[in-house]
C-alpha cells in the first residue's frame, strides 16, 4: 500500500477567517469592558457631584440661618439677657446664698444675694452673676476665692437640706427677678462672719445675722 502522510494541511483562507473571527470577538470584549468602566466612573462622578451639591445646599442654609441669628442678636436691646442665662444666674445665686447663708434668717440671705448683685453692678468683679460668684484671684501664688465655699470641696459631697435650699432659691428669685433689696445695704460689697476678724480698713455698714457687711471708703 502506498504511504499516506498523517500531516494535516490547513487551507490559508480558512486560517485567515478564523483569525478574523477571533480578532472581532476580542475587540468586542474590550469595547464592552471599556463601556462598563465608563459607566462605573460616570456613576461615581454623578454620586460625588450629588454629594457636593448637597454639601453646598447645607452650607448655604446654615449660613442663611446664622446670618438671621446674628441679625436677631444685633437687634436685641442693650442689656438683654436670654432665658437660659437667667436660669443659669438663678442657679448660681441660689448656690451662693445656700452655701454662704443657709442658716441665716431671710434678711441675712437677702444680704448675701445683694452683695453679689452689688458686685455685678460695680463692674469690678465679674461680668455676670456666675462670674462674680466663681471669681478667683491670686495673691502671693495663692488662689483666693471671693466666696469661700467655691474653693472648698465639702459642698460637692455634703447633702442638700431641701427646705433651706428652697428658701435660698426663693430669695434668689426675689433679688434677681423682682429686684428686691434691703435699703441699708445699697453700697455693701464685702462681708465676713462675726467670729473672724480680718482687720479690713473698710467702713462698716451693718450686721445682719452672723455676717458683718462693709462698703468702699471712697463710696461714703
Short mmCIF file of C-alpha atoms in Angstrom, two decimals:
data_model
loop_
_atom_site.label_atom_id
_atom_site.label_comp_id
_atom_site.label_asym_id
_atom_site.label_seq_id
_atom_site.Cartn_x
_atom_site.Cartn_y
_atom_site.Cartn_z
CA UNK A 1 0.00 0.00 0.00
CA UNK A 2 1.28 3.43 -0.72
CA UNK A 3 2.41 5.53 2.27
CA UNK A 4 -0.19 8.12 3.39
CA UNK A 5 1.10 11.07 5.39
CA UNK A 6 -0.82 11.94 8.59
CA UNK A 7 0.31 15.59 8.49
CA UNK A 8 -2.68 17.90 8.16
CA UNK A 9 -2.59 20.93 5.95
CA UNK A 10 -4.94 23.90 6.62
CA UNK A 11 -6.35 26.00 3.96
CA UNK A 12 -4.85 29.56 4.22
CA UNK A 13 -8.25 31.08 3.52
CA UNK A 14 -9.79 29.18 6.41
CA UNK A 15 -6.95 30.28 8.73
CA UNK A 16 -7.50 33.97 7.86
CA UNK A 17 -11.23 33.54 8.50
CA UNK A 18 -10.58 32.08 11.98
CA UNK A 19 -8.13 34.85 12.85
CA UNK A 20 -10.63 37.42 11.72
CA UNK A 21 -13.38 35.89 13.96
CA UNK A 22 -11.03 35.82 16.97
CA UNK A 23 -9.99 39.41 16.41
CA UNK A 24 -13.60 40.63 16.24
CA UNK A 25 -14.54 38.73 19.42
CA UNK A 26 -11.57 40.20 21.29
CA UNK A 27 -12.37 43.73 20.17
CA UNK A 28 -15.99 43.34 21.18
CA UNK A 29 -14.95 42.16 24.66
CA UNK A 30 -12.60 45.14 25.00
CA UNK A 31 -15.30 47.55 23.89
CA UNK A 32 -17.72 46.06 26.41
CA UNK A 33 -15.11 46.31 29.16
CA UNK A 34 -14.40 49.95 28.34
CA UNK A 35 -18.13 50.70 28.27
CA UNK A 36 -18.56 49.08 31.70
CA UNK A 37 -15.68 51.11 33.12
CA UNK A 38 -17.12 54.34 31.69
CA UNK A 39 -20.49 53.50 33.22
CA UNK A 40 -18.90 52.82 36.63
CA UNK A 41 -16.87 56.03 36.66
CA UNK A 42 -19.83 58.04 35.39
CA UNK A 43 -21.92 56.67 38.24
CA UNK A 44 -19.20 57.60 40.74
CA UNK A 45 -18.84 61.05 39.24
CA UNK A 46 -22.59 61.67 39.48
CA UNK A 47 -22.54 60.44 43.08
CA UNK A 48 -19.67 62.76 44.03
CA UNK A 49 -21.33 65.67 42.24
CA UNK A 50 -24.54 64.93 44.12
CA UNK A 51 -22.72 64.95 47.44
CA UNK A 52 -21.08 68.26 46.58
CA UNK A 53 -24.44 69.77 45.68
CA UNK A 54 -25.94 68.56 48.96
CA UNK A 55 -22.96 69.95 50.90
CA UNK A 56 -23.28 73.33 49.18
CA UNK A 57 -27.01 73.44 49.93
CA UNK A 58 -26.41 72.61 53.61
CA UNK A 59 -23.70 75.29 53.86
CA UNK A 60 -25.96 77.85 52.23
CA UNK A 61 -28.87 77.04 54.57
CA UNK A 62 -26.62 77.16 57.66
CA UNK A 63 -25.09 80.44 56.55
CA UNK A 64 -28.54 81.91 56.00
CA UNK A 65 -29.72 80.82 59.44
CA UNK A 66 -26.54 82.14 61.06
CA UNK A 67 -26.99 85.48 59.32
CA UNK A 68 -30.58 85.70 60.59
CA UNK A 69 -29.45 84.74 64.09
CA UNK A 70 -26.78 87.43 64.10
CA UNK A 71 -29.28 89.98 62.86
CA UNK A 72 -31.66 88.95 65.64
CA UNK A 73 -28.96 89.27 68.29
CA UNK A 74 -27.87 92.66 66.99
CA UNK A 75 -31.47 93.89 67.06
CA UNK A 76 -31.92 92.93 70.72
CA UNK A 77 -31.99 95.84 73.16
CA UNK A 78 -28.91 96.62 75.26
CA UNK A 79 -28.74 94.58 78.43
CA UNK A 80 -30.92 91.80 77.04
CA UNK A 81 -30.46 88.51 78.91
CA UNK A 82 -31.73 85.24 77.47
CA UNK A 83 -33.94 82.86 79.43
CA UNK A 84 -31.09 80.33 79.50
CA UNK A 85 -28.74 82.88 81.07
CA UNK A 86 -31.41 83.88 83.59
CA UNK A 87 -31.86 80.26 84.68
CA UNK A 88 -28.09 79.81 84.98
CA UNK A 89 -27.76 83.02 87.00
CA UNK A 90 -30.60 81.94 89.27
CA UNK A 91 -28.91 78.62 89.93
CA UNK A 92 -25.56 80.28 90.71
CA UNK A 93 -27.17 82.82 93.04
CA UNK A 94 -29.17 80.10 94.82
CA UNK A 95 -25.98 78.11 95.42
CA UNK A 96 -24.17 81.16 96.75
CA UNK A 97 -26.99 82.03 99.16
CA UNK A 98 -27.27 78.43 100.33
CA UNK A 99 -23.57 77.77 100.97
CA UNK A 100 -22.91 81.22 102.42
CA UNK A 101 -26.07 81.79 104.45
CA UNK A 102 -28.28 78.68 104.58
CA UNK A 103 -28.76 79.01 108.34
CA UNK A 104 -29.19 82.80 108.27
CA UNK A 105 -32.59 84.49 108.55
CA UNK A 106 -34.42 85.78 105.50
CA UNK A 107 -32.70 89.19 105.69
CA UNK A 108 -29.32 87.52 106.00
CA UNK A 109 -29.91 85.52 102.84
CA UNK A 110 -31.07 88.65 101.01
CA UNK A 111 -27.95 90.48 102.21
CA UNK A 112 -25.60 87.87 100.71
CA UNK A 113 -27.54 87.94 97.42
CA UNK A 114 -27.49 91.73 97.43
CA UNK A 115 -23.72 91.87 97.88
CA UNK A 116 -23.44 89.56 94.86
CA UNK A 117 -25.62 91.85 92.76
CA UNK A 118 -23.84 94.99 94.03
CA UNK A 119 -20.55 93.49 92.87
CA UNK A 120 -22.00 92.75 89.45
CA UNK A 121 -23.32 96.32 89.17
CA UNK A 122 -19.93 97.78 90.16
CA UNK A 123 -18.25 96.19 87.11
CA UNK A 124 -15.11 95.40 89.12
CA UNK A 125 -15.70 91.75 89.98
CA UNK A 126 -17.29 89.88 87.08
CA UNK A 127 -19.49 90.40 84.04
CA UNK A 128 -22.25 88.00 85.13
CA UNK A 129 -23.81 86.66 88.31
CA UNK A 130 -21.94 83.37 87.94
CA UNK A 131 -18.76 85.25 87.03
CA UNK A 132 -18.93 87.26 90.25
CA UNK A 133 -19.55 84.18 92.39
CA UNK A 134 -16.85 81.98 90.87
CA UNK A 135 -14.24 84.74 90.53
CA UNK A 136 -10.77 83.82 91.79
CA UNK A 137 -7.68 85.93 92.40
CA UNK A 138 -4.06 85.02 93.02
CA UNK A 139 -2.17 86.65 95.90
CA UNK A 140 1.43 85.61 96.50
CA UNK A 141 0.90 82.42 94.45
CA UNK A 142 -2.18 81.52 96.46
CA UNK A 143 -5.62 81.21 94.87
CA UNK A 144 -8.27 83.21 96.74
CA UNK A 145 -11.98 82.77 96.04
CA UNK A 146 -14.34 85.70 96.50
CA UNK A 147 -16.75 83.35 98.27
CA UNK A 148 -15.00 80.76 100.41
CA UNK A 149 -17.25 77.79 99.57
CA UNK A 150 -16.13 77.94 95.93
CA UNK A 151 -12.58 76.95 96.94
CA UNK A 152 -13.76 74.26 99.32
CA UNK A 153 -14.63 70.74 98.22
CA UNK A 154 -17.08 69.91 101.01
CA UNK A 155 -20.03 71.37 99.12
CA UNK A 156 -19.56 68.67 96.47
CA UNK A 157 -20.19 65.84 98.94
CA UNK A 158 -22.39 67.37 101.62
CA UNK A 159 -26.11 66.58 101.22
CA UNK A 160 -28.50 69.42 100.42
CA UNK A 161 -31.06 70.32 103.10
CA UNK A 162 -34.09 70.80 100.85
CA UNK A 163 -36.13 73.28 102.99
CA UNK A 164 -33.12 75.60 103.29
CA UNK A 165 -32.35 75.18 99.58
CA UNK A 166 -35.95 76.10 98.73
CA UNK A 167 -35.71 79.23 100.88
CA UNK A 168 -32.40 80.16 99.26
CA UNK A 169 -33.97 79.74 95.82
CA UNK A 170 -36.92 81.90 96.83
CA UNK A 171 -34.58 84.68 97.97
CA UNK A 172 -32.58 84.37 94.74
CA UNK A 173 -35.76 84.82 92.70
CA UNK A 174 -36.82 87.88 94.68
CA UNK A 175 -33.42 89.54 94.39
CA UNK A 176 -32.60 88.57 90.80
CA UNK A 177 -36.02 88.62 89.15
CA UNK A 178 -38.01 91.01 91.32
CA UNK A 179 -35.13 93.37 92.18
CA UNK A 180 -35.86 93.10 95.91
CA UNK A 181 -33.26 94.95 98.01
CA UNK A 182 -32.50 95.92 101.61
CA UNK A 183 -32.21 99.74 101.57
CA UNK A 184 -29.41 99.79 104.14
CA UNK A 185 -27.09 97.59 102.05
CA UNK A 186 -27.09 99.65 98.88
CA UNK A 187 -23.31 100.06 98.89
CA UNK A 188 -22.33 96.75 100.53
CA UNK A 189 -19.60 94.91 98.62
CA UNK A 190 -17.94 92.81 101.33
CA UNK A 191 -18.83 90.81 104.41
CA UNK A 192 -17.38 88.29 106.82
CA UNK A 193 -18.65 86.13 109.66
CA UNK A 194 -18.71 87.74 113.11
CA UNK A 195 -16.43 85.05 114.54
CA UNK A 196 -13.43 86.16 112.41
CA UNK A 197 -11.51 89.44 112.39
CA UNK A 198 -9.77 90.07 109.04
CA UNK A 199 -8.83 93.63 110.01
CA UNK A 200 -10.35 95.27 106.96
CA UNK A 201 -9.85 99.02 106.71
CA UNK A 202 -13.29 99.48 105.21
CA UNK A 203 -16.36 101.30 106.52
CA UNK A 204 -18.80 99.01 108.31
CA UNK A 205 -22.36 99.28 107.04
CA UNK A 206 -24.42 96.82 109.08
CA UNK A 207 -24.55 93.48 110.84
CA UNK A 208 -27.26 91.03 109.85
CA UNK A 209 -27.39 87.61 111.44
CA UNK A 210 -23.82 86.31 111.76
CA UNK A 211 -22.41 88.48 108.95
CA UNK A 212 -20.88 91.97 109.12
CA UNK A 213 -21.15 93.99 105.90
CA UNK A 214 -18.78 96.65 104.54
CA UNK A 215 -18.61 99.15 101.73
CA UNK A 216 -15.84 101.08 99.98
CA UNK A 217 -14.27 104.01 101.79
CA UNK A 218 -14.47 106.34 98.77
CA UNK A 219 -18.15 105.47 98.33
CA UNK A 220 -19.18 107.21 101.52
#
